[in-house]
Amino acid sequence: MAHPEPQITSLYQALILDHYKRPRNRGEMETPTVEVHMRNPSCGDEVKLQLRVEDGVIQDLKFLGEGCSISQASISMMTNLLKGRHLDEAMALAKRFTEMMHGDPEAAKDRTLKDLRALEGVAKFPVRVKCALLGFDALQEAVKRTRES
């Protein structure tokens, strides 16, 4: 008896659940150069994002947070992509992910988003889009504060 091919959506769901259950870069840093706390007022999801930035490059980052699988998996995936990137690259990634969350089909094909592409389907659920963007909102605020200091 032949087994049906796994659906790409089920693979993406497994990836989201893996990041939710085993978040990468979760924890607290002793010496961050910037720290941002954000809360999604519509659902209560929270994130505290800490970055150590030197010469415009994210040397390290950690997060603590509580919330749904979408928000926490998105933050985990985001932090996996940012270590070692220049702030301009981080902001470009945030812009591209935001475009995908607002339904841009070209952004959804952008391989620079890597695991974050698993969240493409969230764009169909406007209430959940804010959950997926929570970490990137914190990132953008952290970059803004870093540039102002």
CSV table of C-alpha atoms in Angstrom, one decimal:
chain,number,residue,atom,x,y,z
A,1,MET,CA,0.0,0.0,0.0
A,2,ALA,CA,1.4,3.3,-1.1
A,3,HIS,CA,1.8,6.1,1.5
A,4,PRO,CA,0.6,9.5,0.5
A,5,GLU,CA,3.2,12.3,0.0
A,6,PRO,CA,3.4,14.5,3.1
A,7,GLN,CA,1.8,17.9,2.5
A,8,ILE,CA,4.2,20.8,2.6
A,9,THR,CA,1.8,22.5,5.1
A,10,SER,CA,2.2,19.6,7.5
A,11,LEU,CA,6.0,20.0,7.2
A,12,TYR,CA,5.7,23.7,7.9
A,13,GLN,CA,3.4,23.0,10.9
A,14,ALA,CA,6.0,20.6,12.3
A,15,LEU,CA,8.7,23.3,11.9
A,16,ILE,CA,6.6,25.9,13.7
A,17,LEU,CA,5.8,23.5,16.5
A,18,ASP,CA,9.5,22.5,16.8
A,19,HIS,CA,10.5,26.2,17.2
A,20,TYR,CA,7.7,26.7,19.7
A,21,LYS,CA,8.6,23.7,21.8
A,22,ARG,CA,12.4,24.1,21.5
A,23,PRO,CA,13.0,27.8,21.0
A,24,ARG,CA,16.4,28.9,19.7
A,25,ASN,CA,18.2,31.7,21.5
A,26,ARG,CA,15.8,31.7,24.4
A,27,GLY,CA,17.3,33.1,27.6
A,28,GLU,CA,18.7,36.3,29.1
A,29,MET,CA,21.9,38.1,28.3
A,30,GLU,CA,24.0,39.7,31.0
A,31,THR,CA,25.3,42.6,28.9
A,32,PRO,CA,22.9,43.6,26.1
A,33,THR,CA,23.5,46.9,24.4
A,34,VAL,CA,19.7,47.3,23.9
A,35,GLU,CA,16.6,45.6,25.4
A,36,VAL,CA,13.0,46.0,24.2
A,37,HIS,CA,9.9,44.6,25.8
A,38,MET,CA,6.8,44.4,23.6
A,39,ARG,CA,3.3,43.1,24.2
A,40,ASN,CA,0.5,42.4,21.7
A,41,PRO,CA,-2.5,44.2,23.3
A,42,SER,CA,-5.0,42.2,21.3
A,43,CYS,CA,-3.9,38.7,22.7
A,44,GLY,CA,-1.4,39.4,25.4
A,45,ASP,CA,1.6,37.7,23.8
A,46,GLU,CA,4.9,39.2,25.1
A,47,VAL,CA,8.6,39.3,24.2
A,48,LYS,CA,11.7,40.7,25.7
A,49,LEU,CA,14.4,41.0,23.1
A,50,GLN,CA,18.0,41.7,24.0
A,51,LEU,CA,20.7,42.5,21.4
A,52,ARG,CA,24.4,43.1,21.8
A,53,VAL,CA,25.4,45.3,18.8
A,54,GLU,CA,29.0,46.2,18.0
A,55,ASP,CA,29.9,48.4,15.0
A,56,GLY,CA,26.4,48.0,13.6
A,57,VAL,CA,26.5,44.2,13.7
A,58,ILE,CA,24.3,42.0,15.9
A,59,GLN,CA,26.9,40.0,17.8
A,60,ASP,CA,24.4,38.1,20.0
A,61,LEU,CA,20.7,38.2,20.8
A,62,LYS,CA,18.4,36.5,23.2
A,63,PHE,CA,14.7,36.6,23.9
A,64,LEU,CA,12.2,35.7,26.6
A,65,GLY,CA,8.5,35.5,25.8
A,66,GLU,CA,5.1,34.1,26.4
A,67,GLY,CA,2.3,33.5,24.0
A,68,CYS,CA,1.0,31.4,21.2
A,69,SER,CA,2.9,29.1,19.0
A,70,ILE,CA,2.9,31.5,16.1
A,71,SER,CA,4.5,34.4,18.1
A,72,GLN,CA,7.1,32.3,19.9
A,73,ALA,CA,8.1,30.3,16.8
A,74,SER,CA,8.4,33.4,14.7
A,75,ILE,CA,10.7,35.0,17.3
A,76,SER,CA,12.8,31.8,17.6
A,77,MET,CA,13.1,31.7,13.8
A,78,MET,CA,13.9,35.4,13.6
A,79,THR,CA,16.7,35.2,16.2
A,80,ASN,CA,18.2,32.3,14.3
A,81,LEU,CA,18.7,34.5,11.3
A,82,LEU,CA,20.0,37.6,12.9
A,83,LYS,CA,23.2,36.7,14.7
A,84,GLY,CA,26.2,38.2,12.8
A,85,ARG,CA,24.0,40.4,10.6
A,86,HIS,CA,24.4,44.2,10.1
A,87,LEU,CA,21.5,46.2,11.4
A,88,ASP,CA,20.7,47.2,7.8
A,89,GLU,CA,20.4,43.5,6.9
A,90,ALA,CA,18.2,42.9,9.9
A,91,MET,CA,15.9,45.7,8.9
A,92,ALA,CA,15.7,44.4,5.4
A,93,LEU,CA,14.7,41.0,6.7
A,94,ALA,CA,12.1,42.6,8.9
A,95,LYS,CA,10.7,44.5,5.9
A,96,ARG,CA,10.6,41.4,3.8
A,97,PHE,CA,8.9,39.3,6.5
A,98,THR,CA,6.3,42.0,7.0
A,99,GLU,CA,5.6,42.1,3.3
A,100,MET,CA,5.0,38.3,3.4
A,101,MET,CA,2.7,38.7,6.4
A,102,HIS,CA,0.7,41.2,4.4
A,103,GLY,CA,0.2,38.7,1.6
A,104,ASP,CA,3.0,39.6,-0.8
A,105,PRO,CA,3.5,36.4,-2.9
A,106,GLU,CA,7.0,37.5,-4.0
A,107,ALA,CA,8.1,37.9,-0.4
A,108,ALA,CA,6.8,34.4,0.4
A,109,LYS,CA,9.2,33.0,-2.3
A,110,ASP,CA,12.2,34.9,-0.9
A,111,ARG,CA,14.6,32.2,0.3
A,112,THR,CA,16.5,34.7,2.5
A,113,LEU,CA,13.6,34.3,4.9
A,114,LYS,CA,14.5,30.6,5.4
A,115,ASP,CA,12.4,29.0,8.2
A,116,LEU,CA,10.3,32.1,8.4
A,117,ARG,CA,8.6,31.1,5.2
A,118,ALA,CA,6.8,28.4,7.2
A,119,LEU,CA,4.7,31.2,8.6
A,120,GLU,CA,3.4,32.2,5.1
A,121,GLY,CA,0.0,30.8,5.8
A,122,VAL,CA,-0.5,33.1,8.8
A,123,ALA,CA,-1.1,35.9,6.3
A,124,LYS,CA,-4.6,34.4,5.7
A,125,PHE,CA,-5.5,35.0,9.3
A,126,PRO,CA,-5.3,38.8,10.0
A,127,VAL,CA,-5.8,38.4,13.7
A,128,ARG,CA,-2.6,36.2,13.9
A,129,VAL,CA,-0.5,38.4,11.7
A,130,LYS,CA,0.3,40.7,14.8
A,131,CYS,CA,1.4,37.5,16.6
A,132,ALA,CA,3.9,36.7,13.9
A,133,LEU,CA,5.2,40.3,13.7
A,134,LEU,CA,5.7,40.7,17.4
A,135,GLY,CA,9.4,39.8,17.4
A,136,PHE,CA,10.1,41.9,14.3
A,137,ASP,CA,8.3,44.9,15.9
A,138,ALA,CA,10.7,44.5,18.9
A,139,LEU,CA,13.6,44.2,16.6
A,140,GLN,CA,12.7,47.4,14.7
A,141,GLU,CA,12.4,49.2,18.0
A,142,ALA,CA,15.8,47.8,19.2
A,143,VAL,CA,17.5,49.0,16.0
A,144,LYS,CA,15.9,52.4,16.3
A,145,ARG,CA,17.1,52.7,19.9
A,146,THR,CA,20.6,51.5,19.0
A,147,ARG,CA,20.8,54.1,16.2
A,148,GLU,CA,19.6,56.9,18.5
A,149,SER,CA,22.2,56.1,21.2
